[in-house]
Each structure stands twice: as C-alpha cells, then as structure tokens.
C-alpha cells in the first residue's frame, strides 16, 4: 500500500504570481514538447488536488470551479476511488474485456442499468471517452433502425472525432479545417430561450413545432435513425430548453420509429441535482451516453439503453481494446459509491442554490450579465454588451484572467464565447465556493470599472 500523503488544505492561498516560477519553467517545457494546439485554461502546473482545491507546484492553493470540465464531481482523488484503483492496479491492469472478462466491467454496467432513467430492461457497453460513446450510440441507432439520418442541434457539442465533430455545432476551435465530415447529420434550431426570436415565451410556444416541421419536411421522420441532444447543452453555454421541448422530441422519435438519445456526458452523475438530467421531465431515453463524472477522473464512458436495442447489434459489432478498463471500472465503482453514500445529488442542489442566488445578486448589480441560468451545480452567466444582448467576449477573457490571478479557476463556454460556467466538484466546501463566487463578483466589478476608465 502506498505511503499516506498529507491532506490538501481547503483554503485559497496565492503565494506567488500565477503562473509562479516553477510553473513557468514547466510551462516552457510544455511549449517545447506538447503540440501548440492544446489549450491551457489555467497557467498553473498542478501537483495535488482534493475537495475544492488545486495545489500548484509553487504552493498556490487554487479554488476549483471547473472540476476538470465536470469530471471530478466526487472530487480529485476521492477516497473510494483511490482505494479501489490502488487495489485493482495491483491485481491486474488489462485483459481486454472482449478477450477475458472481469467482474468490475459487469458491475459498472449493472450500476448504469440501475441508475439511468427508464422503466425497461437495460444493457450497457463501456468505452473510453464521451466522443467514443456518441460514436457507438450512433452506430447502434443506425444498425437497430436500419436508417442513417442523425438529428442534432445548434449549439450542441458531442466530441472531436470525425463523426462527433459533424454532430458538434461550433466551428472554431472544434471543426475548422478538419472536414469533410460524415454525411447524414442534420442540425436543427435549438430552443435557446434567451436568444429565441420573440423571447422565452415564444421559444416555449414555437420551438418544438419549428423543429418538428423541419424534421418532417427536410429529412422525413421515417428516415431518422436518432435524435441526439444534451438535456442541458454544455459547451454551447448551459442552454436549457423550455419544459416540453425534450419530451416533445422524444415523442416525435417514438412516433416515427427513431431512437431518442440523451447525451449526458456533461450533465450526468449528480451534476444537475438529479442523477441524470433526463429525470427532470421524466424522460426515458432509448440510449444515454455518459462519461466525465462516471469514474472520478479515470477515462471511462458508456452507452446505456433499452436491452432490445443494445442486443440488436451483430456479434462483436461493438468493442475496442481498452473500453471499460479494469482500473477505470474500479474507479467508477468508487465514484458511484461516493455519489450515493455522500448524497451528492442533494449536495448538487444545495451548491446550485448557492451559486444561483449569488449569480442573480451579481446580475442585479452588473448590466454586463444578460442571463443567469443553470440547474443544480451547473450554473452559468451569459455576458453581453450592457443595454442589449450582443455577446461580450472581450469582458469574458478579462474576468477569467482576474479570477486566475486571485487563485480561482473558472471555465468558459458558449457558441459566442461569452458564457462563464460554474461546475465545481460537488464536494467543494461551502466557504470555498462562496469565496470563489465573491472573487468572480469582484472580477466583474473590476473589469467594468476598467472599461469605464479606459
Ligand atoms: C455533452 C458532451 N458530449 C460529448 C463530449 C465529448 O467527451 P470527450 O470525453 O471529451 O470525448 C463532451 C465533452 N465536453 C468537454 C470537451 C472539452 C474539449 O474537448 O475541449 C460533452 O460535454
């Protein structure tokens, strides 16, 4: 057993500039060794992390409001995850589940089949990344329905592989120069209340009809293999469709012999204050894709859905070398145990209420905030030029930089690069969360004052 390591103090500490001297040296090595294409939201090289804190190599303690893009919902190095992984990695690391099976993979599938919405028999297949889960969900849908058309939505994000780039809406940075993309992907308007012509009421009244009309006239319902949508669009900017939109799409799919696929890669595993966001309107998707929060930081993803659908694929039509690796499965069982034991679904609700309250207070003070939106521990503000709805991308960068310099990591999103999203670990202590939010408020004030001065 490895030697115990000191706990991470849950306190923000900024003892050097960020990046500090050691980070600066390592980042220079990063520049020399790593493709310049890779992003770097926070210029701080991390050496420890737990709870709501990231510790960099210079000893700075940074408040983490990003959770590695909604991955470490249970926190970095969560005890059950560490314990399971240490045991598993010492027992065996890989057999390839298609070659020689192992219990952990089966137990993760049993948990997914139990935890996902749907009062029908379910089965699962495990993969390595969200994009791979989407790839497999589309394969399964096309094979089951014997159809090809895949319906996706504006502002949607589904991955960076060729198929999932085609499904993803935003060109830069995800798609530009990487085409051609696979055919038979059809993008529909998204029910985006804040930016719908006529506003939220018109969106609730008209969006579903607009989409159904387009699917009927431009694709033909009988040609659709699947409708794929995120219950809350993540990279697109935490866009929440009005009530009725998702159920309406699910009904259309059912009425036309297509599958309804919920992409819960970012919304899944307690993030939204429910185990899965699909529960919010009692959706029972034919297939659900999951990843991110599933395994406490280890790479794992899944497609879970109707057993008749999952069993319709010819022998060995699904597979891959590493999918559902024993170590990732051990981590997932630890993460799921943590979510259930520590009641992180309820915790996400509490975190969401705190963040939403504070964001609305900020909105009352700052006209730069066009909208506050979110569900559970998945909250966002959309930044606009005061007095209108024009996206305010310039302010976004300045606010993020200010927060970074104060030792707070926040992430951005949005088709127009004007959304600040808050997706902290669900185990973040309340005082740290509130401190991080207060620094965000301070950042907005500072940027606004600067713009008034400059
Ligand atoms: C809904 C939804 N589906 C699919 C995916 C893809 O999951 P992978 O594990 O990144 O492949 C995501 C990943 N989102 C973060 C992408 C980060 C980046 O690449 O810049 C998602 O949010």
PDB file of N, CA and C and ligand atoms in Angstrom, residues 39 68-71 128-134 156-161 164 168 173-174 229-236 262-267 289-292 299-301 378 421, ligand 1:
ATOM      1  N   UNK A  39      -5.055  23.540 -25.546  1.00  0.00           N
ATOM      2  CA  UNK A  39      -5.370  24.724 -24.752  1.00  0.00           C
ATOM      3  C   UNK A  39      -4.728  24.639 -23.376  1.00  0.00           C
ATOM      4  N   UNK A  68     -12.328  19.951 -13.729  1.00  0.00           N
ATOM      5  CA  UNK A  68     -11.749  19.266 -14.886  1.00  0.00           C
ATOM      6  C   UNK A  68     -12.747  19.092 -16.014  1.00  0.00           C
ATOM      7  N   UNK A  69     -13.619  20.081 -16.130  1.00  0.00           N
ATOM      8  CA  UNK A  69     -14.755  20.131 -17.078  1.00  0.00           C
ATOM      9  C   UNK A  69     -15.803  19.082 -16.678  1.00  0.00           C
ATOM     10  N   UNK A  70     -16.289  19.261 -15.437  1.00  0.00           N
ATOM     11  CA  UNK A  70     -17.419  18.470 -14.921  1.00  0.00           C
ATOM     12  C   UNK A  70     -17.064  16.984 -14.818  1.00  0.00           C
ATOM     13  N   UNK A  71     -15.792  16.704 -14.480  1.00  0.00           N
ATOM     14  CA  UNK A  71     -15.369  15.296 -14.368  1.00  0.00           C
ATOM     15  C   UNK A  71     -15.273  14.859 -12.914  1.00  0.00           C
ATOM     16  N   UNK A 128     -14.096   4.590 -23.730  1.00  0.00           N
ATOM     17  CA  UNK A 128     -13.040   5.362 -23.070  1.00  0.00           C
ATOM     18  C   UNK A 128     -13.302   6.851 -22.984  1.00  0.00           C
ATOM     19  N   UNK A 129     -14.123   7.390 -23.883  1.00  0.00           N
ATOM     20  CA  UNK A 129     -14.331   8.837 -23.902  1.00  0.00           C
ATOM     21  C   UNK A 129     -15.763   9.141 -24.316  1.00  0.00           C
ATOM     22  N   UNK A 130     -16.150  10.370 -24.053  1.00  0.00           N
ATOM     23  CA  UNK A 130     -17.503  10.766 -24.433  1.00  0.00           C
ATOM     24  C   UNK A 130     -17.739  10.651 -25.925  1.00  0.00           C
ATOM     25  N   UNK A 131     -16.756  11.113 -26.691  1.00  0.00           N
ATOM     26  CA  UNK A 131     -16.910  11.040 -28.151  1.00  0.00           C
ATOM     27  C   UNK A 131     -17.081   9.598 -28.610  1.00  0.00           C
ATOM     28  N   UNK A 132     -16.328   8.695 -27.995  1.00  0.00           N
ATOM     29  CA  UNK A 132     -16.446   7.277 -28.364  1.00  0.00           C
ATOM     30  C   UNK A 132     -17.832   6.747 -27.994  1.00  0.00           C
ATOM     31  N   UNK A 133     -18.385   7.258 -26.908  1.00  0.00           N
ATOM     32  CA  UNK A 133     -19.748   6.844 -26.538  1.00  0.00           C
ATOM     33  C   UNK A 133     -20.753   7.327 -27.577  1.00  0.00           C
ATOM     34  N   UNK A 134     -20.599   8.567 -28.029  1.00  0.00           N
ATOM     35  CA  UNK A 134     -21.503   9.088 -29.071  1.00  0.00           C
ATOM     36  C   UNK A 134     -21.329   8.299 -30.368  1.00  0.00           C
ATOM     37  N   UNK A 156     -25.018  22.440 -30.020  1.00  0.00           N
ATOM     38  CA  UNK A 156     -24.694  21.147 -29.433  1.00  0.00           C
ATOM     39  C   UNK A 156     -23.210  20.844 -29.502  1.00  0.00           C
ATOM     40  N   UNK A 157     -22.743  20.020 -28.543  1.00  0.00           N
ATOM     41  CA  UNK A 157     -21.357  19.553 -28.560  1.00  0.00           C
ATOM     42  C   UNK A 157     -21.370  18.065 -28.280  1.00  0.00           C
ATOM     43  N   UNK A 158     -20.604  17.301 -29.100  1.00  0.00           N
ATOM     44  CA  UNK A 158     -20.629  15.840 -28.902  1.00  0.00           C
ATOM     45  C   UNK A 158     -19.248  15.194 -29.018  1.00  0.00           C
ATOM     46  N   UNK A 159     -18.197  15.966 -29.315  1.00  0.00           N
ATOM     47  CA  UNK A 159     -16.866  15.376 -29.360  1.00  0.00           C
ATOM     48  C   UNK A 159     -16.019  15.902 -30.487  1.00  0.00           C
ATOM     49  N   UNK A 160     -14.809  15.301 -30.587  1.00  0.00           N
ATOM     50  CA  UNK A 160     -13.817  15.809 -31.536  1.00  0.00           C
ATOM     51  C   UNK A 160     -13.370  14.748 -32.550  1.00  0.00           C
ATOM     52  N   UNK A 161     -14.077  13.623 -32.614  1.00  0.00           N
ATOM     53  CA  UNK A 161     -13.791  12.643 -33.666  1.00  0.00           C
ATOM     54  C   UNK A 161     -14.514  13.092 -34.940  1.00  0.00           C
ATOM     55  N   UNK A 164     -18.303  12.934 -34.490  1.00  0.00           N
ATOM     56  CA  UNK A 164     -18.831  13.826 -33.451  1.00  0.00           C
ATOM     57  C   UNK A 164     -18.515  15.284 -33.746  1.00  0.00           C
ATOM     58  N   UNK A 168     -21.216  18.206 -33.718  1.00  0.00           N
ATOM     59  CA  UNK A 168     -20.968  19.411 -32.917  1.00  0.00           C
ATOM     60  C   UNK A 168     -21.233  20.647 -33.760  1.00  0.00           C
ATOM     61  N   UNK A 173     -13.137  26.274 -31.960  1.00  0.00           N
ATOM     62  CA  UNK A 173     -11.951  25.606 -32.498  1.00  0.00           C
ATOM     63  C   UNK A 173     -12.179  24.158 -32.893  1.00  0.00           C
ATOM     64  N   UNK A 174     -13.408  23.637 -32.773  1.00  0.00           N
ATOM     65  CA  UNK A 174     -13.611  22.192 -32.820  1.00  0.00           C
ATOM     66  C   UNK A 174     -13.536  21.558 -34.210  1.00  0.00           C
ATOM     67  N   UNK A 229     -29.490  14.779 -28.344  1.00  0.00           N
ATOM     68  CA  UNK A 229     -29.490  16.105 -27.714  1.00  0.00           C
ATOM     69  C   UNK A 229     -28.985  16.022 -26.285  1.00  0.00           C
ATOM     70  N   UNK A 230     -28.313  17.077 -25.854  1.00  0.00           N
ATOM     71  CA  UNK A 230     -27.917  17.201 -24.445  1.00  0.00           C
ATOM     72  C   UNK A 230     -29.101  17.798 -23.685  1.00  0.00           C
ATOM     73  N   UNK A 231     -29.521  17.219 -22.572  1.00  0.00           N
ATOM     74  CA  UNK A 231     -30.639  17.805 -21.814  1.00  0.00           C
ATOM     75  C   UNK A 231     -30.369  19.257 -21.411  1.00  0.00           C
ATOM     76  N   UNK A 232     -29.097  19.547 -21.080  1.00  0.00           N
ATOM     77  CA  UNK A 232     -28.647  20.937 -20.926  1.00  0.00           C
ATOM     78  C   UNK A 232     -27.370  21.027 -21.766  1.00  0.00           C
ATOM     79  N   UNK A 233     -27.316  21.915 -22.730  1.00  0.00           N
ATOM     80  CA  UNK A 233     -26.149  21.962 -23.621  1.00  0.00           C
ATOM     81  C   UNK A 233     -24.959  22.544 -22.867  1.00  0.00           C
ATOM     82  N   UNK A 234     -23.863  21.777 -22.837  1.00  0.00           N
ATOM     83  CA  UNK A 234     -22.703  22.160 -22.027  1.00  0.00           C
ATOM     84  C   UNK A 234     -21.797  23.163 -22.702  1.00  0.00           C
ATOM     85  N   UNK A 235     -20.988  22.682 -23.638  1.00  0.00           N
ATOM     86  CA  UNK A 235     -20.045  23.589 -24.331  1.00  0.00           C
ATOM     87  C   UNK A 235     -20.784  24.719 -25.038  1.00  0.00           C
ATOM     88  N   UNK A 236     -22.046  24.465 -25.412  1.00  0.00           N
ATOM     89  CA  UNK A 236     -22.821  25.505 -26.089  1.00  0.00           C
ATOM     90  C   UNK A 236     -23.192  26.661 -25.188  1.00  0.00           C
ATOM     91  N   UNK A 262     -30.110  10.722 -25.273  1.00  0.00           N
ATOM     92  CA  UNK A 262     -29.714  11.843 -24.405  1.00  0.00           C
ATOM     93  C   UNK A 262     -28.215  11.780 -24.195  1.00  0.00           C
ATOM     94  N   UNK A 263     -27.537  12.838 -24.585  1.00  0.00           N
ATOM     95  CA  UNK A 263     -26.090  12.915 -24.352  1.00  0.00           C
ATOM     96  C   UNK A 263     -25.876  13.540 -22.972  1.00  0.00           C
ATOM     97  N   UNK A 264     -25.616  12.689 -21.978  1.00  0.00           N
ATOM     98  CA  UNK A 264     -25.449  13.149 -20.591  1.00  0.00           C
ATOM     99  C   UNK A 264     -23.984  13.103 -20.164  1.00  0.00           C
ATOM    100  N   UNK A 265     -23.111  13.238 -21.122  1.00  0.00           N
ATOM    101  CA  UNK A 265     -21.684  13.252 -20.795  1.00  0.00           C
ATOM    102  C   UNK A 265     -21.364  14.352 -19.795  1.00  0.00           C
ATOM    103  N   UNK A 266     -21.945  15.526 -19.966  1.00  0.00           N
ATOM    104  CA  UNK A 266     -21.619  16.646 -19.060  1.00  0.00           C
ATOM    105  C   UNK A 266     -22.675  16.794 -17.936  1.00  0.00           C
ATOM    106  N   UNK A 267     -23.904  16.384 -18.186  1.00  0.00           N
ATOM    107  CA  UNK A 267     -24.968  16.586 -17.195  1.00  0.00           C
ATOM    108  C   UNK A 267     -25.128  15.417 -16.236  1.00  0.00           C
ATOM    109  N   UNK A 289     -25.790   8.460 -23.322  1.00  0.00           N
ATOM    110  CA  UNK A 289     -24.320   8.411 -23.327  1.00  0.00           C
ATOM    111  C   UNK A 289     -23.817   9.099 -22.071  1.00  0.00           C
ATOM    112  N   UNK A 290     -22.814   8.487 -21.435  1.00  0.00           N
ATOM    113  CA  UNK A 290     -22.236   9.061 -20.222  1.00  0.00           C
ATOM    114  C   UNK A 290     -20.716   8.977 -20.286  1.00  0.00           C
ATOM    115  N   UNK A 291     -20.060   9.855 -19.523  1.00  0.00           N
ATOM    116  CA  UNK A 291     -18.592   9.853 -19.395  1.00  0.00           C
ATOM    117  C   UNK A 291     -18.278  10.786 -18.218  1.00  0.00           C
ATOM    118  N   UNK A 292     -17.289  11.648 -18.346  1.00  0.00           N
ATOM    119  CA  UNK A 292     -16.932  12.662 -17.343  1.00  0.00           C
ATOM    120  C   UNK A 292     -17.125  12.175 -15.905  1.00  0.00           C
ATOM    121  N   UNK A 299     -10.468   7.647 -17.263  1.00  0.00           N
ATOM    122  CA  UNK A 299     -11.179   7.714 -18.550  1.00  0.00           C
ATOM    123  C   UNK A 299     -12.141   6.545 -18.733  1.00  0.00           C
ATOM    124  N   UNK A 300     -13.424   6.869 -18.695  1.00  0.00           N
ATOM    125  CA  UNK A 300     -14.454   5.846 -18.891  1.00  0.00           C
ATOM    126  C   UNK A 300     -15.686   6.504 -19.487  1.00  0.00           C
ATOM    127  N   UNK A 301     -16.396   5.769 -20.336  1.00  0.00           N
ATOM    128  CA  UNK A 301     -17.631   6.281 -20.933  1.00  0.00           C
ATOM    129  C   UNK A 301     -18.560   5.105 -21.177  1.00  0.00           C
ATOM    130  N   UNK A 378     -24.578  23.224 -11.963  1.00  0.00           N
ATOM    131  CA  UNK A 378     -24.242  23.524 -13.375  1.00  0.00           C
ATOM    132  C   UNK A 378     -24.902  24.851 -13.677  1.00  0.00           C
ATOM    133  N   UNK A 421     -19.132  29.508 -17.027  1.00  0.00           N
ATOM    134  CA  UNK A 421     -19.860  28.376 -16.445  1.00  0.00           C
ATOM    135  C   UNK A 421     -19.188  27.961 -15.131  1.00  0.00           C
TER     136      UNK A 421
HETATM  137  C1  LIG B   1     -22.133  16.737 -23.905  1.00  0.00           C
HETATM  138  C2  LIG B   1     -20.793  16.202 -24.314  1.00  0.00           C
HETATM  139  N1  LIG B   1     -20.741  15.146 -25.163  1.00  0.00           N
HETATM  140  C3  LIG B   1     -19.538  14.636 -25.560  1.00  0.00           C
HETATM  141  C4  LIG B   1     -18.344  15.165 -25.098  1.00  0.00           C
HETATM  142  C5  LIG B   1     -17.045  14.547 -25.560  1.00  0.00           C
HETATM  143  O1  LIG B   1     -16.443  13.890 -24.482  1.00  0.00           O
HETATM  144  P1  LIG B   1     -14.864  13.580 -24.535  1.00  0.00           P
HETATM  145  O2  LIG B   1     -14.645  12.675 -23.354  1.00  0.00           O
HETATM  146  O3  LIG B   1     -14.143  14.904 -24.429  1.00  0.00           O
HETATM  147  O4  LIG B   1     -14.620  12.885 -25.850  1.00  0.00           O
HETATM  148  C6  LIG B   1     -18.361  16.257 -24.204  1.00  0.00           C
HETATM  149  C7  LIG B   1     -17.056  16.840 -23.717  1.00  0.00           C
HETATM  150  N2  LIG B   1     -17.092  18.199 -23.290  1.00  0.00           N
HETATM  151  C8  LIG B   1     -15.819  18.783 -22.992  1.00  0.00           C
HETATM  152  C9  LIG B   1     -14.935  18.948 -24.231  1.00  0.00           C
HETATM  153  C10 LIG B   1     -13.634  19.616 -23.901  1.00  0.00           C
HETATM  154  C11 LIG B   1     -12.794  19.814 -25.164  1.00  0.00           C
HETATM  155  O5  LIG B   1     -12.518  18.806 -25.854  1.00  0.00           O
HETATM  156  O6  LIG B   1     -12.434  20.986 -25.452  1.00  0.00           O
HETATM  157  C12 LIG B   1     -19.615  16.786 -23.807  1.00  0.00           C
HETATM  158  O7  LIG B   1     -19.669  17.847 -22.953  1.00  0.00           O
END
